[in-house]
Coordinates of C-alpha atoms in Angstrom, one line a residue:
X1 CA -3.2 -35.7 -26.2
X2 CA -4.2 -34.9 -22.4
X3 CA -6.6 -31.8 -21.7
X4 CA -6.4 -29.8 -18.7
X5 CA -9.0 -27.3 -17.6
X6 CA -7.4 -24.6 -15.3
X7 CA -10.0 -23.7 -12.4
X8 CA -9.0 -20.0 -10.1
X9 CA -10.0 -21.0 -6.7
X10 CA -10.5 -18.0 -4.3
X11 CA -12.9 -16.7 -1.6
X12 CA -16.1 -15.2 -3.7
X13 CA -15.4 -11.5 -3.8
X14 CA -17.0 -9.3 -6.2
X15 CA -15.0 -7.5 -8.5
X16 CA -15.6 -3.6 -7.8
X17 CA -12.6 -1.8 -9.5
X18 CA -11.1 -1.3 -13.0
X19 CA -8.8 0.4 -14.6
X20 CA -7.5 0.8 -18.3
X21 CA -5.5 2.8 -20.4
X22 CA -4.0 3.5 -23.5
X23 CA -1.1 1.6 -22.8
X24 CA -1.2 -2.3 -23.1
X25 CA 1.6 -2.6 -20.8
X26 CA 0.2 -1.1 -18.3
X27 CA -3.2 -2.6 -18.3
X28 CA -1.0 -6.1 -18.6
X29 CA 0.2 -4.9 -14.9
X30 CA -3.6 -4.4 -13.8
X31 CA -4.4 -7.8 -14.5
X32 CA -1.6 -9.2 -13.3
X33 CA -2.6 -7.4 -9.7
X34 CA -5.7 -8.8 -9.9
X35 CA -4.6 -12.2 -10.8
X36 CA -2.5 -11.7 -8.0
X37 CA -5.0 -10.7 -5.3
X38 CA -7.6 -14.1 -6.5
X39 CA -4.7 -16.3 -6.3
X40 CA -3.8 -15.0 -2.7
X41 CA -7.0 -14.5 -1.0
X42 CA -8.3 -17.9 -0.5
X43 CA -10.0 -17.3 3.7
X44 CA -7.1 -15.2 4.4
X45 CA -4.5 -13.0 2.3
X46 CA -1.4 -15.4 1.8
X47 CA 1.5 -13.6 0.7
X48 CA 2.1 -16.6 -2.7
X49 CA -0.1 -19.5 -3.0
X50 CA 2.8 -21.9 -4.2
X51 CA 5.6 -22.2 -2.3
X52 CA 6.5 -23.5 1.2
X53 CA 5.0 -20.5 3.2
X54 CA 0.9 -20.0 1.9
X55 CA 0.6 -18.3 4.9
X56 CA -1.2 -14.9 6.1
X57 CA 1.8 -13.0 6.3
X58 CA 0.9 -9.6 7.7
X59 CA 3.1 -7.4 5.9
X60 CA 2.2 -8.3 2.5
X61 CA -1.5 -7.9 3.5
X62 CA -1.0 -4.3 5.1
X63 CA 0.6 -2.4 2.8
X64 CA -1.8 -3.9 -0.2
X65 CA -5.1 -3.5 2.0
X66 CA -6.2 -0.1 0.5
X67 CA -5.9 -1.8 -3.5
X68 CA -7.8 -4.9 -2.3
X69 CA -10.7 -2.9 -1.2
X70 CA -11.1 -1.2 -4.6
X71 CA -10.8 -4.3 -6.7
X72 CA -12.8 -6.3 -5.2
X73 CA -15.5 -6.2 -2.4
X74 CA -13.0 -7.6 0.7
X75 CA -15.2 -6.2 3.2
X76 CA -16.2 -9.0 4.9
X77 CA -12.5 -11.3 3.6
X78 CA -10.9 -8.8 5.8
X79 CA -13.6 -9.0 8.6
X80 CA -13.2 -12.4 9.6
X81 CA -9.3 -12.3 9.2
X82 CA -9.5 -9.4 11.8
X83 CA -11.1 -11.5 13.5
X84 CA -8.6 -14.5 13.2
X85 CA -5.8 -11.3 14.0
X86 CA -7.6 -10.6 17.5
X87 CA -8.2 -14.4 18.3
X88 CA -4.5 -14.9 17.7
X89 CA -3.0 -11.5 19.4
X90 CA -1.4 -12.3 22.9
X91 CA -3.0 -10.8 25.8
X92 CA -0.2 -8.6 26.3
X93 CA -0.4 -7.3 22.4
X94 CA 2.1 -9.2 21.0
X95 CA 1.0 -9.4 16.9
X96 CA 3.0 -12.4 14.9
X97 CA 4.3 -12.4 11.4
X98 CA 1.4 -14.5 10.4
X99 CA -2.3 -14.6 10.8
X100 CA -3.2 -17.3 12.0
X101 CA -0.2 -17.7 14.0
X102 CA 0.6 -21.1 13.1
X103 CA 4.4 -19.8 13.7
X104 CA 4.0 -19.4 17.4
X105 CA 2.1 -22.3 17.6
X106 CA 4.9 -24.6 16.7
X107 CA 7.7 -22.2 18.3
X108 CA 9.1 -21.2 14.9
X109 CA 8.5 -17.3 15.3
X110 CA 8.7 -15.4 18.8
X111 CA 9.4 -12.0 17.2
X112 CA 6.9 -9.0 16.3
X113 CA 8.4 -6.5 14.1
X114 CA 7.6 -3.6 12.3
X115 CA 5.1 -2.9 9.2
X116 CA 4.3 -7.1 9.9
X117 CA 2.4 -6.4 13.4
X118 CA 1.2 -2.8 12.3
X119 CA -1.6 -4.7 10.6
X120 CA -3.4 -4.9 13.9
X121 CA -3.6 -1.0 12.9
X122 CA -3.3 -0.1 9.4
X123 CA -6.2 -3.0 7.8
X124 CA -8.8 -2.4 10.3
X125 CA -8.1 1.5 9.3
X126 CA -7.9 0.8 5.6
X127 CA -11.1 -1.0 5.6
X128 CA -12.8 1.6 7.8
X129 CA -12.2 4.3 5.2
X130 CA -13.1 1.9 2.2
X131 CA -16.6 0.9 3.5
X132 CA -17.4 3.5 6.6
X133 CA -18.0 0.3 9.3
X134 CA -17.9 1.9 12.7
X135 CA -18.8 -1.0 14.1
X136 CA -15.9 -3.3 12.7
X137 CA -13.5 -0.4 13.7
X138 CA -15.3 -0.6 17.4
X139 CA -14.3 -4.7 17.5
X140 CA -11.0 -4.0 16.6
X141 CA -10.4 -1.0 18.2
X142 CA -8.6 -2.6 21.5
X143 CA -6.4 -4.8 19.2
X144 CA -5.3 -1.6 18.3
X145 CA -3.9 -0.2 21.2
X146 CA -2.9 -3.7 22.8
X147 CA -0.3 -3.2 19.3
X148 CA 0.9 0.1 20.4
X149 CA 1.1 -0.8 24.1
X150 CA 3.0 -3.8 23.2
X151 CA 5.4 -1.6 21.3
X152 CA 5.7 0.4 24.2
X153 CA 6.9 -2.5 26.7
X154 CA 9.4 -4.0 24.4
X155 CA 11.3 -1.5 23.1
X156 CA 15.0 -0.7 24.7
X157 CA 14.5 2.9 23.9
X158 CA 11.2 4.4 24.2
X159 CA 9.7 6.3 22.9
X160 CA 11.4 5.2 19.9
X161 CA 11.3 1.5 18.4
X162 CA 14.8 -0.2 19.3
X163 CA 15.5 -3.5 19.7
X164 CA 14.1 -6.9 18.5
X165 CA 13.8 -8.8 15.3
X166 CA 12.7 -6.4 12.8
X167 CA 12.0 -7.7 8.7
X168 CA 13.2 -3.9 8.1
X169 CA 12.5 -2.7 4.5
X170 CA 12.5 -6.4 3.5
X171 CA 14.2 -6.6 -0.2
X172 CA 15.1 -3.4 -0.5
X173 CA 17.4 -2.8 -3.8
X174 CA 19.9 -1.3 -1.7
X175 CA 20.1 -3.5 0.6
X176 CA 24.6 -5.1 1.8
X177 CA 25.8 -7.9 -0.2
X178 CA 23.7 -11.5 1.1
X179 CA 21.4 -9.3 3.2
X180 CA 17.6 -9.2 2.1
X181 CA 16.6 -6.6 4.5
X182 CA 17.6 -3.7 2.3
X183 CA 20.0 -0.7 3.9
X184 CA 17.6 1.2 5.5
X185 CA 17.8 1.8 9.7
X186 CA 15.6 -1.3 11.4
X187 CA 15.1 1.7 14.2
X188 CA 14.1 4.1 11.8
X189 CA 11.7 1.5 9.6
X190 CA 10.4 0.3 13.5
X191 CA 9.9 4.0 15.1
X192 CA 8.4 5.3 12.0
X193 CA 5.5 2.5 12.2
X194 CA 5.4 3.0 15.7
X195 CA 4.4 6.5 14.9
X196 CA 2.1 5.5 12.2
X197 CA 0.1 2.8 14.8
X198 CA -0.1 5.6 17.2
X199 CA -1.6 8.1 14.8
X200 CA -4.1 5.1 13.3
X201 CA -4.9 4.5 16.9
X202 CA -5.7 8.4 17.5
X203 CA -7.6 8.9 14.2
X204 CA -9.6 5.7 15.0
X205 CA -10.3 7.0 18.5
X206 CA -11.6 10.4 17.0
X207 CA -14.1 8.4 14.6
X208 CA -15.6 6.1 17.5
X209 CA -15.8 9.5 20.3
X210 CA -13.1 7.8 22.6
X211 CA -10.7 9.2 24.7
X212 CA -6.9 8.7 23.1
X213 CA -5.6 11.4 24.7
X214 CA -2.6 9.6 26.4
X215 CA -1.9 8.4 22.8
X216 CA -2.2 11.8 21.5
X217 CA 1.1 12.6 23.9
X218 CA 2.7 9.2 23.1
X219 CA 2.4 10.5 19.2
X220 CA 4.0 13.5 19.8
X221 CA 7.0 11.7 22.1
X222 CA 7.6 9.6 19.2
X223 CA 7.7 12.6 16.7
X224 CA 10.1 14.5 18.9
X225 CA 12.1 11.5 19.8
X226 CA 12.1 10.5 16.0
X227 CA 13.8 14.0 14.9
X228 CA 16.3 14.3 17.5
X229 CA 17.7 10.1 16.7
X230 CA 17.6 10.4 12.8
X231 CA 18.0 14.1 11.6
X232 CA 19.0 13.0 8.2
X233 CA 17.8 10.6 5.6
X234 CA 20.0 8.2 3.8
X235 CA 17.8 5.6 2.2
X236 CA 14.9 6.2 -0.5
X237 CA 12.6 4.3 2.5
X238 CA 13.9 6.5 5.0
X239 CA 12.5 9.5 2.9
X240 CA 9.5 8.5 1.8
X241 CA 8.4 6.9 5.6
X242 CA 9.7 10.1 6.8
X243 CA 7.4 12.1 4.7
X244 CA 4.2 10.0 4.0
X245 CA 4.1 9.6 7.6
X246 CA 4.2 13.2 8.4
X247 CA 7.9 12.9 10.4
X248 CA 9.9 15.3 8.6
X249 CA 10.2 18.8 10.2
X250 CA 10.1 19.7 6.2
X251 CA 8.3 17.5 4.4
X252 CA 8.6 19.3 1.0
X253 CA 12.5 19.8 1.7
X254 CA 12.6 15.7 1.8
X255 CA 10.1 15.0 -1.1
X256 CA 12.6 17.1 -3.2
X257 CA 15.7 15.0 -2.0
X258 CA 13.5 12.2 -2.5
X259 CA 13.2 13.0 -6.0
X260 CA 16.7 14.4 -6.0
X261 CA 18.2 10.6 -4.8
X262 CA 15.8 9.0 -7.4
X263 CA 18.0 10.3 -9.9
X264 CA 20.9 9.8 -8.7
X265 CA 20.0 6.7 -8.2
X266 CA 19.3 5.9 -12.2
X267 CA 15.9 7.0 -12.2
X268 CA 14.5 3.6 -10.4
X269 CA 13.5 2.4 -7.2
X270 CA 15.8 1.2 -4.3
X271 CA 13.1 0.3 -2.0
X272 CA 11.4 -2.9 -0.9
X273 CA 8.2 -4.1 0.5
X274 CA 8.0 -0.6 3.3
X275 CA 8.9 2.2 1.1
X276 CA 7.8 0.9 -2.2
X277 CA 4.2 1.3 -1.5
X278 CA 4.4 4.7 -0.6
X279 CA 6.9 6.6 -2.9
X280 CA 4.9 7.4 -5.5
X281 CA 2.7 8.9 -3.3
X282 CA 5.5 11.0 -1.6
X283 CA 6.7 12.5 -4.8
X284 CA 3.3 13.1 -6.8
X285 CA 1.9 14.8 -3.5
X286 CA 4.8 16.9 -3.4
X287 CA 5.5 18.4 -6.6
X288 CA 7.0 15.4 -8.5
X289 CA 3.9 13.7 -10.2
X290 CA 6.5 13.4 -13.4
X291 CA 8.6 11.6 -11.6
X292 CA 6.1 9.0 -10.2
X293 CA 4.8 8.5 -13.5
X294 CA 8.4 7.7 -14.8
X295 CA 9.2 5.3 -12.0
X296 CA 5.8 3.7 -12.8
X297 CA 5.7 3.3 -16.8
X298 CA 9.6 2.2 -16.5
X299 CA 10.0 -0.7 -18.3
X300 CA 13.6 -1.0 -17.3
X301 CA 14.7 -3.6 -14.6
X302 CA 13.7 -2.9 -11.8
X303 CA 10.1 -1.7 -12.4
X304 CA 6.5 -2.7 -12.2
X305 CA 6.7 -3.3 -16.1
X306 CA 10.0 -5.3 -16.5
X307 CA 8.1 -8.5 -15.0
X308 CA 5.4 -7.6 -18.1
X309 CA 8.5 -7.7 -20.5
X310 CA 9.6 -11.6 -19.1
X311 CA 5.8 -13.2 -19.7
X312 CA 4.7 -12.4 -16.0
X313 CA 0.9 -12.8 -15.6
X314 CA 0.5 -12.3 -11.9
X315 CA 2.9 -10.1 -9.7
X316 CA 6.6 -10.8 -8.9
X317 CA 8.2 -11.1 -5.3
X318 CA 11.1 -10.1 -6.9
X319 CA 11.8 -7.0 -9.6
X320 CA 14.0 -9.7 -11.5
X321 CA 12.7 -12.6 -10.9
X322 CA 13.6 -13.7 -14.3
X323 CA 16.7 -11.9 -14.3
X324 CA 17.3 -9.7 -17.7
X325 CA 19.9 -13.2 -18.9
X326 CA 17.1 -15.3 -18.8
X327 CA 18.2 -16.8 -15.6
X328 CA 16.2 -17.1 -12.4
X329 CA 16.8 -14.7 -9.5
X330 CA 16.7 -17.8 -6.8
X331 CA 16.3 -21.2 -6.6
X332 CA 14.6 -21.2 -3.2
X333 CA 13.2 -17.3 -2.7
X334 CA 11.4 -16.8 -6.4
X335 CA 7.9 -16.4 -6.1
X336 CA 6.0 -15.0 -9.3
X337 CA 2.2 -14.7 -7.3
X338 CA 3.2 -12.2 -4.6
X339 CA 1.2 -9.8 -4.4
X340 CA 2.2 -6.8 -2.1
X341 CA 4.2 -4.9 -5.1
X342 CA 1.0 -4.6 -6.8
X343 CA -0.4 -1.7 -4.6
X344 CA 0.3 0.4 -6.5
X345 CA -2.8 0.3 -7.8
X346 CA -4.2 2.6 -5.0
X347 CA -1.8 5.0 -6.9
X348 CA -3.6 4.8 -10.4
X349 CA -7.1 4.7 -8.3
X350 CA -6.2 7.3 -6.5
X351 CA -3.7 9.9 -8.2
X352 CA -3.6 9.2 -11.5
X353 CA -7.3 8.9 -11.5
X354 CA -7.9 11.1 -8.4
X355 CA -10.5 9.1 -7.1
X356 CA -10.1 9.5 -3.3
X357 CA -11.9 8.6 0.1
X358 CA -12.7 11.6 1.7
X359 CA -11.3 10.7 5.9
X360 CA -14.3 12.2 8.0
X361 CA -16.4 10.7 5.3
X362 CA -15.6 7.0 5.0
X363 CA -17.4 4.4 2.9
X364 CA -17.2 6.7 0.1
X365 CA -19.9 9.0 1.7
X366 CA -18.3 12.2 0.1
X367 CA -15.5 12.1 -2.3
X368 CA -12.4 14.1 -3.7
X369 CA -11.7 13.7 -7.5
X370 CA -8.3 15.2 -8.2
X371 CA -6.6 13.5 -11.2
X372 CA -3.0 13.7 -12.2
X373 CA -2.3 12.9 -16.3
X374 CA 0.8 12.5 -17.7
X375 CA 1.3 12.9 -21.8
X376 CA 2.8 9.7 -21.6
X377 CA -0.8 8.5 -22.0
X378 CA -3.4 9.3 -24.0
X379 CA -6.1 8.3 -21.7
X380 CA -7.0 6.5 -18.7
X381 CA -10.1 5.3 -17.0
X382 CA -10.7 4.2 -13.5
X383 CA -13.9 2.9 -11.6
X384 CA -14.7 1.8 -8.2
X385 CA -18.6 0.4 -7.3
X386 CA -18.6 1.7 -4.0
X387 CA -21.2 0.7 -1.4
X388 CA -23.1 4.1 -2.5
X389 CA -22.7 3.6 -5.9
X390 CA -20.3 3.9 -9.2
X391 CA -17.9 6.6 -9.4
X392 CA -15.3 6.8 -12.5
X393 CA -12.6 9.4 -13.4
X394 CA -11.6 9.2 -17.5
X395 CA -9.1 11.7 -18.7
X396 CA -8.1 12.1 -22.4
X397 CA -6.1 14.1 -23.9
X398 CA -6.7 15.4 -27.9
X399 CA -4.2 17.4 -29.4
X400 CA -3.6 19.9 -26.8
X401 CA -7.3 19.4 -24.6
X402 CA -7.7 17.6 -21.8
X403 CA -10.9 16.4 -21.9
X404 CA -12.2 14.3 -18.0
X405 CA -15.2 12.4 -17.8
X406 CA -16.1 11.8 -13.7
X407 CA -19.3 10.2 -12.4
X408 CA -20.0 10.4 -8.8
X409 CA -22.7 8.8 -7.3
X410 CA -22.8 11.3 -3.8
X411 CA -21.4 15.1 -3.2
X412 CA -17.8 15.3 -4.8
X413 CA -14.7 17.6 -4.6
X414 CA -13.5 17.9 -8.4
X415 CA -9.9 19.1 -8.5
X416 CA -8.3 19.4 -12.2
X417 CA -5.1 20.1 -12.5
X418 CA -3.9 24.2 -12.4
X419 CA -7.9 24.7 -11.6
X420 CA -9.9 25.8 -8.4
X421 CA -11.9 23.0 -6.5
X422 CA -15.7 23.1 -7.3
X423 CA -18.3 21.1 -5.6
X424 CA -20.5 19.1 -7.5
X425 CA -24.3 16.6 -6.4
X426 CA -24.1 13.4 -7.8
X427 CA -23.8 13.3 -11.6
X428 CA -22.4 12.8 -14.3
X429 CA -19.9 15.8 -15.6
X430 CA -17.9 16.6 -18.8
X431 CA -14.6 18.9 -18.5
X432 CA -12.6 20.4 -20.6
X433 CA -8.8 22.1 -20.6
X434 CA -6.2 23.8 -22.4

C-alpha cells in the first residue's frame, strides 16, 4: 500500500485570530476560511491554488483583506505585494486584474475595472487600520491617487464610471442566462467604487496631514452625479453598495428594502463577489442583525453552510459547486480553494463578536466592542492577538442571561446590546443581561 504525507505550503504567517461556537457547522466554515487563506497566500494572495489561473487576482484579495489581517499576521504578506502593485501600476494609474501583471505582460488583459483595480486603495487602507503603519500607507499613498486619477481620464462620463471592461458583480446569483457577471449595473458597480477609492484616498490623506482637498470635491461630484444616474435600486448589490458606501440619500430607507428584497428573494443571497462581502454588514448595521444571522447559519443552497453539507473543507468559488444532485457546477469554472467568499469572517470578528478597529485609532490602539448574539447560538468566542496585545469577546447565553466575557488589552468602548456605551482600561471584564 502507498503512503502519502500531505505538506500545506504557504508564506510563514502567524495565526492571530479564532473563532468558535456552539455550532459545529459553523466552526467547520471557520476552518475552511482558514484553510482557504494558507492555500492562497503563497508570496502573494492567488485567488485558487489549482487551476489554470494561481494568480494575484485583485478582486479576490480586496474584498477578503480585512479577514486576512485578523487570522493571521499578513502585515508584511501584504507589504511586499503592495509593493509588487506599485512596481506593476502604469505611470498613468492604470491597475490590472492581477498583481504581478503577468496579463499585460503577454497582452492578454488591457482592461482595469472596478472592485479589481480598487485594491490600489482598499488593501493598503485595510492594512492601515489593522496594524496603524503610517509609513506603509505614506509609500502607497500616490498609488492611490494615480487609481483615482486614472479613473478620472478613462471614463466616457465623468464624474461617474462609464465605459470599459468591467468584471461587474462577478457571479452574482441573479445574474441573465450564460452571463457570469450577475444583473447588477457595470456603471453602478464602477461609480460606486469610484466613490469608494475617492473617499479611501481622502481618509488616507487625513491620516498622513496631506492636502486632498481637490478629492474632497471629486467625492462629492461623484455622490451627486451618483444620485441623479441611479435613483433606484434594483439588485441586492446595488443596495448594499449603495448603502455600505454611504451613497444613498436614505440609507436606512434602503437597508429596509435591502432586507425587504432578501425575502422576496427566498431568504438567500443573490449577490456575487462585490455585494456579498458587504450585506451582512448593511443589514445588521441597519436594524436587521436577524436577518444577517439567518443568511449566515443558512444551510440551504446557496449559503456559506451548503458547501459544509457537500464535504467542503476549504471555500467554494461557487455556492453549488457540488450542485444539490451530486453533480458538478462546471467542468472548467469549479474551484473549491477560493477564497474571497470567506470574508465573512470580518462579520463574526467584527459584529457578531463586536470586536472592531477603532478609525482615528488604527493598529488596534483603542477599540469598540459591540457584540450582536442571536439565540440561534448558545455561545461564541472570538480573538484577535493584535500588535498591542490579545483582545476576545465571548457571549453566552443561560436560560434567559446573557452572560459576555471581553479582554482588552488598551482603552475599549464596550457596547451590549439595548445598553449605554461605557469605557473601560485594559482588563479583563465579566457582564451580565437579562
Amino acid at each position: 500500500m502507498n503512503r502519502f504525507t500531505a505538506i500545506a505550503v504557504h508564506s510563514d504567517m502567524r495565526r492571530t485570530g479564532h473563532i468558535a461556537c456552539s455550532n459545529p457547522e459553523l466552526n467547520k466554515l471557520f476552518s475552511n476560511i482558514i484553510w482557504g487563506q494558507k492555500g492562497n497566500f503563497v508570496d502573494v494572495p492567488t485567488d485558487c491554488p489549482q487551476r489554470d489561473e494561481r494568480l494575484g487576482w485583485l478582486g479576490d484579495a480586496q474584498v477578503f483583506a480585512r479577514t486576512a489581517c485578523m487570522n493571521f499576521d499578513a502585515e508584511q504578506f501584504f507589504g511586499k505585494w503592495l509593493h509588487d502593485l506599485i512596481a506593476d501600476q502604469r505611470e498613468d494609474g492604470y491597475v490590472g486584474n492581477v498583481i504581478p501583471d503577468v496579463w499585460t505582460l503577454i497582452g492578454k488583459d488591457e482592461n482595469a475595472s472596478a472592485a479589481w483595480g480598487d485594491a490600489a486603495t482598499i488593501v493598503p487602507w485595510e492594512v492601515y487600520r489593522a496594524y496603524g503603519d503610517r509609513e506603509m500607507l505614506r509609500r502607497q499613498f500616490p498609488s492611490m491617487k494615480k487609481w483615482v486619477d486614472y479613473i478620472g481620464s478613462v471614463t466616457e462620463q465623468p464624474p461617474l464610471w462609464v465605459g470599459g471592461w468591467q468584471w461587474a458583480d462577478w457571479l452574482g446569483l441573479d445574474a441573465p442566462s450564460g452571463s457570469y457577471k450577475g444583473s447588477s449595473r457595470e456603471a453602478f458597480v464602477a461609480t460606486a467604487f469610484y466613490a469608494r477609492s475617492t473617499e479611501l484616498v481622502i481618509k488616507a490623506g487625513h491620516a498622513l496631514g496631506e492636502d486632498v482637498a481637490a478629492y474632497e470635491a471629486l467625492h462629492t461630484d461623484i455622490v451627486e452625479a451618483f444620485r441623479k444616474a441611479f435613483p433606484e435600486y434594483l439588485t441586492q448589490t446595488e443596495m448594499v453598495l449603495a448603502v455600505h458606501f454611504g451613497l444613498a440619500e436614505d440609507r436606512q430607507q434602503t437597508a429596509d428594502q435591502l432586507a425587504a428584497k432578501v425575502r422576496t428573494d427566498g431568504g438567500k443571497l443573490q449577490t456575487g463577489f462585490v455585494g456579498t462581502p458587504y450585506i451582512l454588514h448593511v443589514l445588521s448595521e441597519y436594524g436587521h442583525a436577524d436577518l444577517a444571522w439567518e443568511l449566515l447559519l443558512r444551510r440551504e443552497y446557496p449559503s456559506w453552510l451548503y458547501p459544509i453539507t457537500k464535504g467542503a473543507t476549504t471555500i467554494w468559488e461557487h455556492w453549488d459547486g457540488i450542485m444539490e444532485d451530486g453533480n458538478f457546477w462546471s467542468r472548467d469554472m469549479n474551484s473549491f480553494n477560493h477564497y474571497a467568499y470567506g470574508s465573512v469572517a470580518d462579520w463574526i470578528y467584527g459584529v457578531a463578536a463586536g470586536i472592531q478597529v477603532v478609525e482615528d485609532a488604527p493598529g488596534y490602539e483603542r477599540i469598540r466592542i459591540a457584540p450582536q448574539p442571536t439565540d440561534s447560538l448558545d455561545w461564541l468566542e472570538a480573538s484577535i492577538d493584535t500588535k498591542r496585545g490579545l483582545v476576545s469577546s465571548k457571549w453566552t447565553k443561560i436560560e434567559s442571561v446573557w452572560r459576555y466575557e471581553i479582554t482588552t488589552p488598551v482603552e475599549a468602548e464596550i457596547v451590549l446590546p439595548g445598553q449605554k456605551a461605557v469605557t473601560v482600561q485594559a482588563g479583563r471584564y465579566l457582564f451580565h443581561k437579562a
